[in-house]
Coordinates of C-alpha atoms in Angstrom, one line a residue:
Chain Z
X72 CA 0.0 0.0 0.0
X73 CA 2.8 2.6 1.3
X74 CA 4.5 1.8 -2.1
X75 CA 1.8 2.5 -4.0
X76 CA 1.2 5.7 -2.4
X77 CA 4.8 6.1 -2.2
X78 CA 4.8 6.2 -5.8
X79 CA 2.3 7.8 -6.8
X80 CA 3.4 11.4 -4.3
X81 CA 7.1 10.7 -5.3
X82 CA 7.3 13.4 -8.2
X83 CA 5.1 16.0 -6.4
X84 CA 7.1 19.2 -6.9
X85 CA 4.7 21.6 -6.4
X86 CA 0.8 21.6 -4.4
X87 CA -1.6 21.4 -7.9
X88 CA 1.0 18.1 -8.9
X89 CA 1.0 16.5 -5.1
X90 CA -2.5 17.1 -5.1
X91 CA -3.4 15.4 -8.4
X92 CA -1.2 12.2 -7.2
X93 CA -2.8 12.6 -3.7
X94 CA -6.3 12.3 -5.3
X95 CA -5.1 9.3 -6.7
X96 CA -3.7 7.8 -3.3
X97 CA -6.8 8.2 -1.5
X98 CA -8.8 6.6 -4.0
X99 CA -6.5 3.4 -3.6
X100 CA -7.0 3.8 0.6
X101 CA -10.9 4.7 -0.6
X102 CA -10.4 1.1 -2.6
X103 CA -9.1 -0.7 0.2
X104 CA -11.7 0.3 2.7
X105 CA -14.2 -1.1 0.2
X106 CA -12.5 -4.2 -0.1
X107 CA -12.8 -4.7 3.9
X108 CA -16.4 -3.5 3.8
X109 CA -16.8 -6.6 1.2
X110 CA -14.8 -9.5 3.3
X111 CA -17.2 -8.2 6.3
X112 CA -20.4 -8.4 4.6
X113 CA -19.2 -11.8 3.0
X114 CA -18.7 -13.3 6.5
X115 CA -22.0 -11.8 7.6
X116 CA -23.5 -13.5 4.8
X117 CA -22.0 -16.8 5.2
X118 CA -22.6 -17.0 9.0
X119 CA -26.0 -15.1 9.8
X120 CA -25.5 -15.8 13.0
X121 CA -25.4 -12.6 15.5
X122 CA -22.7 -13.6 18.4
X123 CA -18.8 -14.5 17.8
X124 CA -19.6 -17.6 20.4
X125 CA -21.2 -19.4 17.8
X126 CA -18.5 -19.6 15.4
X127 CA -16.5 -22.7 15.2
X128 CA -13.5 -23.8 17.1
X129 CA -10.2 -24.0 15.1
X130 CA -10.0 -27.6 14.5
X131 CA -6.3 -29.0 16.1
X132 CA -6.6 -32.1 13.3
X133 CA -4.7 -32.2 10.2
X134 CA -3.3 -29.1 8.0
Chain X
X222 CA -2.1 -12.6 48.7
X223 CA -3.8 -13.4 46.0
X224 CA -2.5 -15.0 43.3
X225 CA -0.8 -13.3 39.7
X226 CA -2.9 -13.3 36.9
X227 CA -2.3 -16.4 35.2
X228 CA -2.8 -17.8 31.3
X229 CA -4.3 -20.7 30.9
X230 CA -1.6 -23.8 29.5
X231 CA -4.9 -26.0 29.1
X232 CA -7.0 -26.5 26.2
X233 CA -10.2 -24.2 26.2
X234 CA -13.3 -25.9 26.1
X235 CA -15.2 -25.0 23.0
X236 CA -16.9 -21.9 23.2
X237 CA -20.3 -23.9 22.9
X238 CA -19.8 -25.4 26.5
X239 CA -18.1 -22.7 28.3
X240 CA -20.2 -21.1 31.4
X241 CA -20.2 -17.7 31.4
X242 CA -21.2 -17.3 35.0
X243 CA -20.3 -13.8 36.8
X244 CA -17.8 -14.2 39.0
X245 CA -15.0 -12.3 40.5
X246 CA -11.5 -12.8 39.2
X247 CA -9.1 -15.0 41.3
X248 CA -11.9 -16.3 43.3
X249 CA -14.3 -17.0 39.7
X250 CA -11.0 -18.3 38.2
X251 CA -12.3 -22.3 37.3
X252 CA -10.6 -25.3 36.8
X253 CA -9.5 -24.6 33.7
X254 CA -7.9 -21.3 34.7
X255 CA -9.3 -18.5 32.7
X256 CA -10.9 -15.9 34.0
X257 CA -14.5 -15.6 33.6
X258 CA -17.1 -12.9 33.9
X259 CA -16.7 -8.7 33.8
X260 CA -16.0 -8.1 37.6
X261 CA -12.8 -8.3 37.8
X262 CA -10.7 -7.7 41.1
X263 CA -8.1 -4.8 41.4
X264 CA -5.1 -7.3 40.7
X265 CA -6.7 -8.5 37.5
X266 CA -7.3 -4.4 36.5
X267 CA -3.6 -3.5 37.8
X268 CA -2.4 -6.9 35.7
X269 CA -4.7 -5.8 32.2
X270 CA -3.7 -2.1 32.6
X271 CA 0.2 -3.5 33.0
X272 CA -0.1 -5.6 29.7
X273 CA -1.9 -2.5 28.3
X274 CA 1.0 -0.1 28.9
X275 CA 3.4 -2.8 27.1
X276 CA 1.7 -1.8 24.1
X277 CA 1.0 1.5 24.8
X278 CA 4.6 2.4 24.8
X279 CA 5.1 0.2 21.5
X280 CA 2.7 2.7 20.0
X281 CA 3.9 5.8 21.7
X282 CA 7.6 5.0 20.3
X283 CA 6.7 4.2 16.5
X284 CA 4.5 7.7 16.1
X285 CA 7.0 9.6 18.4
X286 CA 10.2 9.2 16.7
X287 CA 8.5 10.0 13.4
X288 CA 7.7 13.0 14.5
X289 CA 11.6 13.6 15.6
X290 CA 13.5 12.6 12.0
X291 CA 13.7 16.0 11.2
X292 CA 15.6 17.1 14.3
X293 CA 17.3 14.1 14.6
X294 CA 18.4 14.4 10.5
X295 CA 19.3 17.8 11.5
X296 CA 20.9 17.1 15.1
X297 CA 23.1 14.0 14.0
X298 CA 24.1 15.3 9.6
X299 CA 22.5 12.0 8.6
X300 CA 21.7 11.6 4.4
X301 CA 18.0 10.9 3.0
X302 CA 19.4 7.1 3.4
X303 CA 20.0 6.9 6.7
X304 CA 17.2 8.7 7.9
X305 CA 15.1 6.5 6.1
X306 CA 16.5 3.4 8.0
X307 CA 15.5 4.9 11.4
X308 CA 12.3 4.0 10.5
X309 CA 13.3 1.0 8.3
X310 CA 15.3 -0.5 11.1
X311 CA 12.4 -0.8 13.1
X312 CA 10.2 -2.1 10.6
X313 CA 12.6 -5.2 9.2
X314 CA 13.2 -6.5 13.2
X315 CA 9.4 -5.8 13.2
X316 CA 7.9 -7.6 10.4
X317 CA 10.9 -9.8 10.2
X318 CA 10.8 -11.4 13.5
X319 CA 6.4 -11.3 14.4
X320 CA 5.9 -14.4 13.3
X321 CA 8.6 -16.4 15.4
X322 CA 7.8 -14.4 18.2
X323 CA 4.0 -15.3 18.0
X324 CA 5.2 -18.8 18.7
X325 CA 7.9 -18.5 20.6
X326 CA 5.2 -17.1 23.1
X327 CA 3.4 -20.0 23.2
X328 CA 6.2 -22.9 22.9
X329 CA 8.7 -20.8 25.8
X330 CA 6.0 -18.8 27.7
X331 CA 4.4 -15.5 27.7
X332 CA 5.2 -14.0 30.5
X333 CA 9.2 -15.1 29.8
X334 CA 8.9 -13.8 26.0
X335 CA 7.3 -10.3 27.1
X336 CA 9.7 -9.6 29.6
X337 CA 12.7 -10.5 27.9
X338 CA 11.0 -8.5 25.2
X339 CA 10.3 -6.0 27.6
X340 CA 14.1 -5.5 28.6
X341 CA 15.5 -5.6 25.2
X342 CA 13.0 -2.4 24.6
X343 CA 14.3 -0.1 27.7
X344 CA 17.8 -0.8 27.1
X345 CA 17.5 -0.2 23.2
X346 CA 16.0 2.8 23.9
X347 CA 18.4 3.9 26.7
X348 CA 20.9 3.2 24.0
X349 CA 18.8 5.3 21.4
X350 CA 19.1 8.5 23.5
X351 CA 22.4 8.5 24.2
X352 CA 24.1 7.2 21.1
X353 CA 25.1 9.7 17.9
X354 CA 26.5 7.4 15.4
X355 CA 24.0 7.0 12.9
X356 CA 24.7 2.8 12.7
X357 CA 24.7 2.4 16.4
X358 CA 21.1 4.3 16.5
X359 CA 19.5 2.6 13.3
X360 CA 21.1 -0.8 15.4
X361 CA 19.0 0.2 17.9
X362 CA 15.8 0.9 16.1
X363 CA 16.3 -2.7 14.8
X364 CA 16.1 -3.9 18.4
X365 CA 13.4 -2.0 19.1
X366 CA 11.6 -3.5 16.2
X367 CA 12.7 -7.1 17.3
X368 CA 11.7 -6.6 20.9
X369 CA 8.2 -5.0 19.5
X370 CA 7.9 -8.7 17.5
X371 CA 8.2 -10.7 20.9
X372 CA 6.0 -8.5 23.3
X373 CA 3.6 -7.6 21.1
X374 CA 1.8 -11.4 20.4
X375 CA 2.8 -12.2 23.8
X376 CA 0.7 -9.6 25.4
X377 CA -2.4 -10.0 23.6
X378 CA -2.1 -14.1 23.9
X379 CA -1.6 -14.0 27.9
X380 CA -5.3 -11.9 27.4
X381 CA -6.5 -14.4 25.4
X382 CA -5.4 -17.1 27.4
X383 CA -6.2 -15.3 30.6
X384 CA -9.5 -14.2 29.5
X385 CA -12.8 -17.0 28.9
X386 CA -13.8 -16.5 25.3
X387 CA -17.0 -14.2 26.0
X388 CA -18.0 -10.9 27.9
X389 CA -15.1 -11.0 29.7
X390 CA -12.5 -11.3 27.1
X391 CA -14.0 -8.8 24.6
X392 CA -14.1 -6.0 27.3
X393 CA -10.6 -7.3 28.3
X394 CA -9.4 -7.1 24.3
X395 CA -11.3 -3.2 23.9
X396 CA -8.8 -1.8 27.2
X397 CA -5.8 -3.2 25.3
X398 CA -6.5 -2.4 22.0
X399 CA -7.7 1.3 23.2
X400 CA -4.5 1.8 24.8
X401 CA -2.5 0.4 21.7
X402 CA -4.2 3.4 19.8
X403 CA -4.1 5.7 22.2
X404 CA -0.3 5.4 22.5
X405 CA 0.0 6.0 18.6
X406 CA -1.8 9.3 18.7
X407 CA -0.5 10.2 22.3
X408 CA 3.0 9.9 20.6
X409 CA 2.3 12.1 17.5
X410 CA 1.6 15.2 20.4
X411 CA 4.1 14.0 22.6
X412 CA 6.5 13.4 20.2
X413 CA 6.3 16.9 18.6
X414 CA 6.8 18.7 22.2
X415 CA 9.4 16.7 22.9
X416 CA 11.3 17.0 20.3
X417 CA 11.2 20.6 21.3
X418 CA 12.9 20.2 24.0
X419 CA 15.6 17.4 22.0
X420 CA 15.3 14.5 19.8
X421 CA 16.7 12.2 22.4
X422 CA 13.4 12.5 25.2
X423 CA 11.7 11.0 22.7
X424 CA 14.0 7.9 23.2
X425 CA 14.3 8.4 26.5
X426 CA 10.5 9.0 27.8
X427 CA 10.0 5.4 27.2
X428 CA 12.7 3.9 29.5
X429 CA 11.2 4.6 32.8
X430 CA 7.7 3.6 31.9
X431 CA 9.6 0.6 30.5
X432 CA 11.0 0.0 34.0
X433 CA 8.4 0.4 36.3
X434 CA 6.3 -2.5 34.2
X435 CA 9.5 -4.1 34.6
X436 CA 9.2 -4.2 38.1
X437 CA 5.6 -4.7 38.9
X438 CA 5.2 -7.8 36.8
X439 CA 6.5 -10.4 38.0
X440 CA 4.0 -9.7 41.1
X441 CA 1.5 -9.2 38.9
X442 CA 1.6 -12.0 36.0
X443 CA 2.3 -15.1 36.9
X444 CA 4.9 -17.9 35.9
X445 CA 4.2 -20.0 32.7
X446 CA 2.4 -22.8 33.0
X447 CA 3.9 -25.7 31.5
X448 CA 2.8 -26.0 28.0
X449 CA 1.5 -28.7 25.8
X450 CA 4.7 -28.8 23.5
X451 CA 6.7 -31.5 23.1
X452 CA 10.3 -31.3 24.7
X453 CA 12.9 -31.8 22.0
X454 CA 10.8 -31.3 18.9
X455 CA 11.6 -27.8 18.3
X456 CA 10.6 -27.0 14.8
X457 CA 14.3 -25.2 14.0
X458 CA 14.1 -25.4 10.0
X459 CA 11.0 -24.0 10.0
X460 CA 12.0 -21.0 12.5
X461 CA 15.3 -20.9 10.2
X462 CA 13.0 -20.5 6.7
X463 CA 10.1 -18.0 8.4
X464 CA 12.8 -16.0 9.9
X465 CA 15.1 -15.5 6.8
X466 CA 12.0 -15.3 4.5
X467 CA 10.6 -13.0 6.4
X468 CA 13.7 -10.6 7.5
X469 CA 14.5 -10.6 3.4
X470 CA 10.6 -10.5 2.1
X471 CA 10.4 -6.7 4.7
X472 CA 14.4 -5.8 3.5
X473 CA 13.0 -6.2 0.1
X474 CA 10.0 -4.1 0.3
X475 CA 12.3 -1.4 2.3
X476 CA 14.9 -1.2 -0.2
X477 CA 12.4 -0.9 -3.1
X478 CA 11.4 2.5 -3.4
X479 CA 14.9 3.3 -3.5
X480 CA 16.8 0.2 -5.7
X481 CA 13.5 0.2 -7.9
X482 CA 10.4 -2.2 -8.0
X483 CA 11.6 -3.5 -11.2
X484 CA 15.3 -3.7 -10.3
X485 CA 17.3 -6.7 -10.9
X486 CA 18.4 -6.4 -7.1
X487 CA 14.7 -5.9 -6.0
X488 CA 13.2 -8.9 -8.3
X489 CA 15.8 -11.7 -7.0
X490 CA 15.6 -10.5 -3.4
X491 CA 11.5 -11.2 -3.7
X492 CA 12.3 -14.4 -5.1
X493 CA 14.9 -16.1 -3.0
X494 CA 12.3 -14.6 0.2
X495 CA 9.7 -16.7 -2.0
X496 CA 11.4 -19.3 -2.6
X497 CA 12.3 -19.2 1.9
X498 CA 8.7 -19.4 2.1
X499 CA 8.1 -21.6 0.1
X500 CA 10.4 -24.0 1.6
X501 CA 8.7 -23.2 5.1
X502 CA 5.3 -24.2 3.8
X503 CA 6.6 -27.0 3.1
X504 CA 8.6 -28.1 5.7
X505 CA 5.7 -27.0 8.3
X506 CA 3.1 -29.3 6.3
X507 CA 5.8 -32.4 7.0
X508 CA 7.0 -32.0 10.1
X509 CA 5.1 -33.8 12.9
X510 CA 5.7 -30.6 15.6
X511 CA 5.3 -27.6 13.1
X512 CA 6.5 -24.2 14.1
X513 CA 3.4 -22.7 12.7
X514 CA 0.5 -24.9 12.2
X515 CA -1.0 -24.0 8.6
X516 CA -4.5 -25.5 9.4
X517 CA -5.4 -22.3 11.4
X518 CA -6.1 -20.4 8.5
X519 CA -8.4 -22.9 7.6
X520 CA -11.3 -21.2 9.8
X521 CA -13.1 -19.1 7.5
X522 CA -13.1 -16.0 10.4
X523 CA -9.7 -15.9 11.1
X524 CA -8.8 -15.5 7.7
X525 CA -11.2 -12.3 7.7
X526 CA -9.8 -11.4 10.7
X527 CA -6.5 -11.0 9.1
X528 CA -7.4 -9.8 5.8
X529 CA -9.9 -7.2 8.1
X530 CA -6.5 -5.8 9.9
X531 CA -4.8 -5.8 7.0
X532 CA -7.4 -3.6 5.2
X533 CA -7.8 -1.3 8.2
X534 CA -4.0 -0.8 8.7
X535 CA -3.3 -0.4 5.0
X536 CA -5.9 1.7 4.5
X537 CA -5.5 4.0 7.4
X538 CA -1.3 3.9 7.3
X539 CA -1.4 4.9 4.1
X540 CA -4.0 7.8 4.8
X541 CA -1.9 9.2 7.3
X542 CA 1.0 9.2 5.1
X543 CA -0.8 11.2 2.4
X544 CA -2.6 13.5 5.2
X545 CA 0.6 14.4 6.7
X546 CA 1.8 15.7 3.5
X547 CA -1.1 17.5 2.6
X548 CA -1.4 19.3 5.7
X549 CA 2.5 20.2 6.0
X550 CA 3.2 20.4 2.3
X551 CA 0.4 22.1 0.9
X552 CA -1.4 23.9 3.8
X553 CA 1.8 24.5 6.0
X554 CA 0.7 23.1 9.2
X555 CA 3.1 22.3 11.3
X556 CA 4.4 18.5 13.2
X557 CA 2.4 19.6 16.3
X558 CA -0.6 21.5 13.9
X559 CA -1.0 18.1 12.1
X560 CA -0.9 16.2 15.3
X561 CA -3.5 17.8 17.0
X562 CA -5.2 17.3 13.2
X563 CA -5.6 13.7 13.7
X564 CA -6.2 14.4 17.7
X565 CA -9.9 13.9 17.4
X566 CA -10.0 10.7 15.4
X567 CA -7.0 9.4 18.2
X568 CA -9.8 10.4 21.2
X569 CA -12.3 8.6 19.4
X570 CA -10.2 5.8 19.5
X571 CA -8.9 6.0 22.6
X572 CA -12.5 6.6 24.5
X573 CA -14.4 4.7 21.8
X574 CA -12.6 1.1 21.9
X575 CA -13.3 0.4 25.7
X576 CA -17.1 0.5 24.6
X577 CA -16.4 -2.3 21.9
X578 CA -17.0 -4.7 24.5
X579 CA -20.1 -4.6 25.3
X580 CA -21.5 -3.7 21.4
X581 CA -19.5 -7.2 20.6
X582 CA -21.8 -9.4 22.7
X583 CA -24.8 -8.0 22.1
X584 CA -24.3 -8.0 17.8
X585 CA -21.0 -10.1 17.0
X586 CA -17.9 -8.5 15.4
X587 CA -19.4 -8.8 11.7
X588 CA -21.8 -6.0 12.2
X589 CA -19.1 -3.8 13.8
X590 CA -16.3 -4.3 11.2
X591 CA -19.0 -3.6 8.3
X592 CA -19.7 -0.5 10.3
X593 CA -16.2 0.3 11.1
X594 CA -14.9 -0.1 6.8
X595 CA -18.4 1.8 5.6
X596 CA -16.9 5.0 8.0
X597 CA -13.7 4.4 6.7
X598 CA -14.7 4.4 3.0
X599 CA -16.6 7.4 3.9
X600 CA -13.8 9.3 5.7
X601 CA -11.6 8.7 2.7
X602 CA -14.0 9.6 -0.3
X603 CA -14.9 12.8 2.0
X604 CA -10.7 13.5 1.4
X605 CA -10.7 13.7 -2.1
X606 CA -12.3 17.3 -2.1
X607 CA -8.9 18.3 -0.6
X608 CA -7.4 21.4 -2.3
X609 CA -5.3 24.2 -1.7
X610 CA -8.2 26.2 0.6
X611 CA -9.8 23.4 2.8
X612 CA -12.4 24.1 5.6
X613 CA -11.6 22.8 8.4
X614 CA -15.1 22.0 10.0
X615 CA -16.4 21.0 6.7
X616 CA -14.0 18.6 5.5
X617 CA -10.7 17.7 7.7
X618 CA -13.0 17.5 10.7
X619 CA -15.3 15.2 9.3
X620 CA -12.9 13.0 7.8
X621 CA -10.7 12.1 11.3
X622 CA -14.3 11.7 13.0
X623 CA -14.9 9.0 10.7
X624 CA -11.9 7.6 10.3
X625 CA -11.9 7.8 14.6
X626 CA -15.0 5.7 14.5
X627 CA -13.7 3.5 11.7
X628 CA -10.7 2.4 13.7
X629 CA -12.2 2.1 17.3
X630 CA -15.0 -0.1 16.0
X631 CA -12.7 -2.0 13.3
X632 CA -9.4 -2.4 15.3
X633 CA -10.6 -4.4 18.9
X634 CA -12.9 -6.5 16.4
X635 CA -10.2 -8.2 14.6
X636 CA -8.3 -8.5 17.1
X637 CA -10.9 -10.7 19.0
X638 CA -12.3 -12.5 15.9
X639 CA -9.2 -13.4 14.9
X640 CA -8.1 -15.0 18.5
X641 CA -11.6 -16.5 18.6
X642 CA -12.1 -19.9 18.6
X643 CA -7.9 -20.7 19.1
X644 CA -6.9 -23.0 21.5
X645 CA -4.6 -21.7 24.4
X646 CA -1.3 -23.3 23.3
X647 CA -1.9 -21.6 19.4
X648 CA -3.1 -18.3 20.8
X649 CA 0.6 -17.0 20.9
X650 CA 0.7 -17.8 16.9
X651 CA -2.9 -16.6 16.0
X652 CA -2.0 -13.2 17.6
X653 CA 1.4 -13.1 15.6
X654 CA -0.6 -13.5 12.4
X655 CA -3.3 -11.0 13.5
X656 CA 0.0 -8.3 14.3
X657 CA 2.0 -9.5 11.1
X658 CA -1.4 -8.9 9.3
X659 CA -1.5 -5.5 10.3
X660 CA 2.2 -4.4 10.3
X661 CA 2.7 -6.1 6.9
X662 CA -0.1 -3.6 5.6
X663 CA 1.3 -0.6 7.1
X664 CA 4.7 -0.3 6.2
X665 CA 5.6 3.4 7.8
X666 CA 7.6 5.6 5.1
X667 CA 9.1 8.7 5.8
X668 CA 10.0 11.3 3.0
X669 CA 12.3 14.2 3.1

């Protein structure tokens, strides 16, 4: 993440240019954060069940 | 006297046919060892609020000595290079060294890992302060990083051992997590006066803190039980292969920016990491004692647990990184100015997390970390109308509260789903995937 970011403010020489990159950055945070918003909802799908207690134990057997 | 607070070296019953009767620590403590309810008794506060300020000062020192590269670039003539390792240093003993730690805490023994762990830190940091040769300080930053590896999955897996799974441990895991944040964004203030006064106190504030837990805990946590490991079957390839894969994979992603992505250097350093992890893999899928047991990530939460942190921290890390530049770049804030920018998302976090707890019982984590990435998305797309004349109520404001609320309802949520459900004696490993999950994601860069 910090590379693409670091990449994208690298050649910022002046505040329109580090602004256009910036723009660019946040949309790949703004990206990201969707992403997690989609692993949560998938696991809320999945489950439907409301309490962490009723998810399974990690099972000790076998890789 | 009543006993230390003790993790449990037994297997947890599952969750299913665990009682979650009220009870009063020492005396509610069962058979099994953990303890069980949310009335706790002063020595179990005094032992919580002791593992708390372990990682409190872990994230007071990474924030506070980014605040102090200037001064100490300044202070000490070091190049772009060497600056950079300061923070690179702490990163590769960091993300190098999680991993092993995570299991060394559960095959040697928490409380022996976090304060050997613990005393590593002061003295690296007693060293930090008073040392001027640029090598001797990045050396020290390395420690830090290495120490940070050990203490951090130890603390949070003597919680989760110490803790039933249930009320107790969720409002055990929102203190702890609160007072990891809390330390970031305390540094980011602190670190800025400090380095006011010198870049050194921001080595040196540390130490004493570092000391006094020092002191109190071995009255306040008690011995290692023995664990279920097997004497003699120490998994040493495997540690050998996750260690060098790792410690190369982070040197690789340091040196990048600077050797280029596409470099010959950079492109056979990621391969001969791969190939180290490679060979791990497979030496931990053959080996009848494995150093870390794959099958964990087999349980369809924990691997949302750690792909969760790793969104929050990338996500937010990365944030920072771009705020911090617009706000000193563009608007011309200054280090304490853009401190006391982010101060309101940090006080969120920081009063907000301890209230996890009780939220986590009554609705689960999955409703939480939807609600904690839909404020984060928000917070973000609300910092793309950043220009060269921002208001401050209207859209800086806005963006930390969110992001604030983001973090203190996403962070203690991973951090419990992905310890959920773990036995005991692989607690020590889940929590050193759940910290390598987030570190890995948030690489901090500095720029000159």
């Amino acid at each position: 993440v910090s590379a693409v970011i670091g990449n994208s403010t690298a050649s910022a020489g002046n505040a329109e240019a580090f602004l256009h990159d910036a723009h660019t950055a946040v949309g790949v945070v703004t990206g990201i954060a969707a992403l997690g918003l989609v692993s949560a909802l998938s696991g809320l799908t999945l489950r439907r069940r409301p309490a962490l207690a009723a998810e399974p134990a990690v099972s000790r057997s076998g890789l | 006297m009543a006993r230390p607070l003790s993790p449990s070296a037994s297997p947890s019953p599952s969750p299913a046919h665990r009682p979650e009767a009220q009870g009063i620590d020492d005396a509610s403590r069962r058979a099994d060892h953990h303890v069980t309810g949310e009335q706790w008794s002063r020595r179990t506060w005094a032992a919580l609020f002791l593992l708390c300020g372990v990682l409190f000062l872990d994230g007071l020192d990474v924030s506070m000595v980014g605040v102090a590269l200037p001064s100490i670039r300044e202070d000490l003539g070091l190049s772009t290079a060497q600056l950079q390792w300061i923070v690179s240093g702490y990163v590769l003993g960091y993300g190098g060294l999680l991993l092993l730690g995570g299991r060394a805490a559960d095959l040697v023994g928490r409380r022996k890992i976090l304060l050997i762990g613990l005393s590593v830190f002061t003295v690296a940091s007693l060293l930090g302060g008073l040392v001027s040769d640029p090598n001797l300080l990045i050396a020290t930053r390395f420690l830090k990083g290495a120490s940070a590896a050990f203490t951090a999955p130890a603390g949070l897996s003597y919680i989760t051992t110490t803790f039933a799974e249930g009320p107790g441990r969720n409002r055990a895991l929102s203190v702890y997590t609160a007072f990891g944040a809390s330390g970031f964004s305390s540094g980011l203030i602190l670190g800025g006066l400090l380095t006011e006064a010198g870049w050194r106190f921001t080595f040196l504030l540390p130490v004493p803190f570092a000391l006094l837990i020092l002191a109190l805990a071995p009255r306040l946590l008690a011995k290692d039980a023995p664990s279920e490991r097997q004497r003699g079957a120490f998994d040493l390839p495997g540690a050998v292969t996750i260690t060098a894969g790792m410690l190369l994979f982070v040197r690789t992603i340091v040196r990048a920016p600077e050797a280029g992505w596409t470099s010959a250097t950079t492109i056979a350093s990621f391969s001969i990491a791969a190939a180290l992890l490679a060979a791990f893999v497979t030496i931990e899928r053959r080996t009848r004692q494995p150093l870390v047991r794959l099958g964990i990530l087999n349980a369809g939460h924990i691997k949302r647990a750690n792909l969760g942190a790793m969104a929050i921290a990338g996500s937010y890390f990365g944030f920072q990184f771009i705020a911090t530049l617009y706000l000193q770049s563009v608007l011309g804030w200054s280090a304490l100015e853009t401190a006391l920018a982010f101060l309101p998302a940090g006080l969120l976090v920081a009063f907000g997390s301890t209230r996890v707890g009780p939220l986590v019982n009554r609705v689960g984590t999955g409703p939480l970390l939807i609600a904690s990435f839909a404020a984060f998305a928000a917070g973000y797309a609300l910092f793309l109308r950043a220009d060269t004349d921002p208001t401050y109520l209207t859209m800086i404001l806005p963006t930390m509260v969110l992001i604030g609320i983001g973090f203190a309802l996403g962070f203690p949520s991973v951090n419990m789903q992905g310890t959920t459900g773990v036995e005991d004696h692989e607690q020590g490993l889940a929590s050193g995937l759940i910290n390598t999950s987030s570190r890995s994601a948030a690489r901090p860069r500095w720029r000159s």
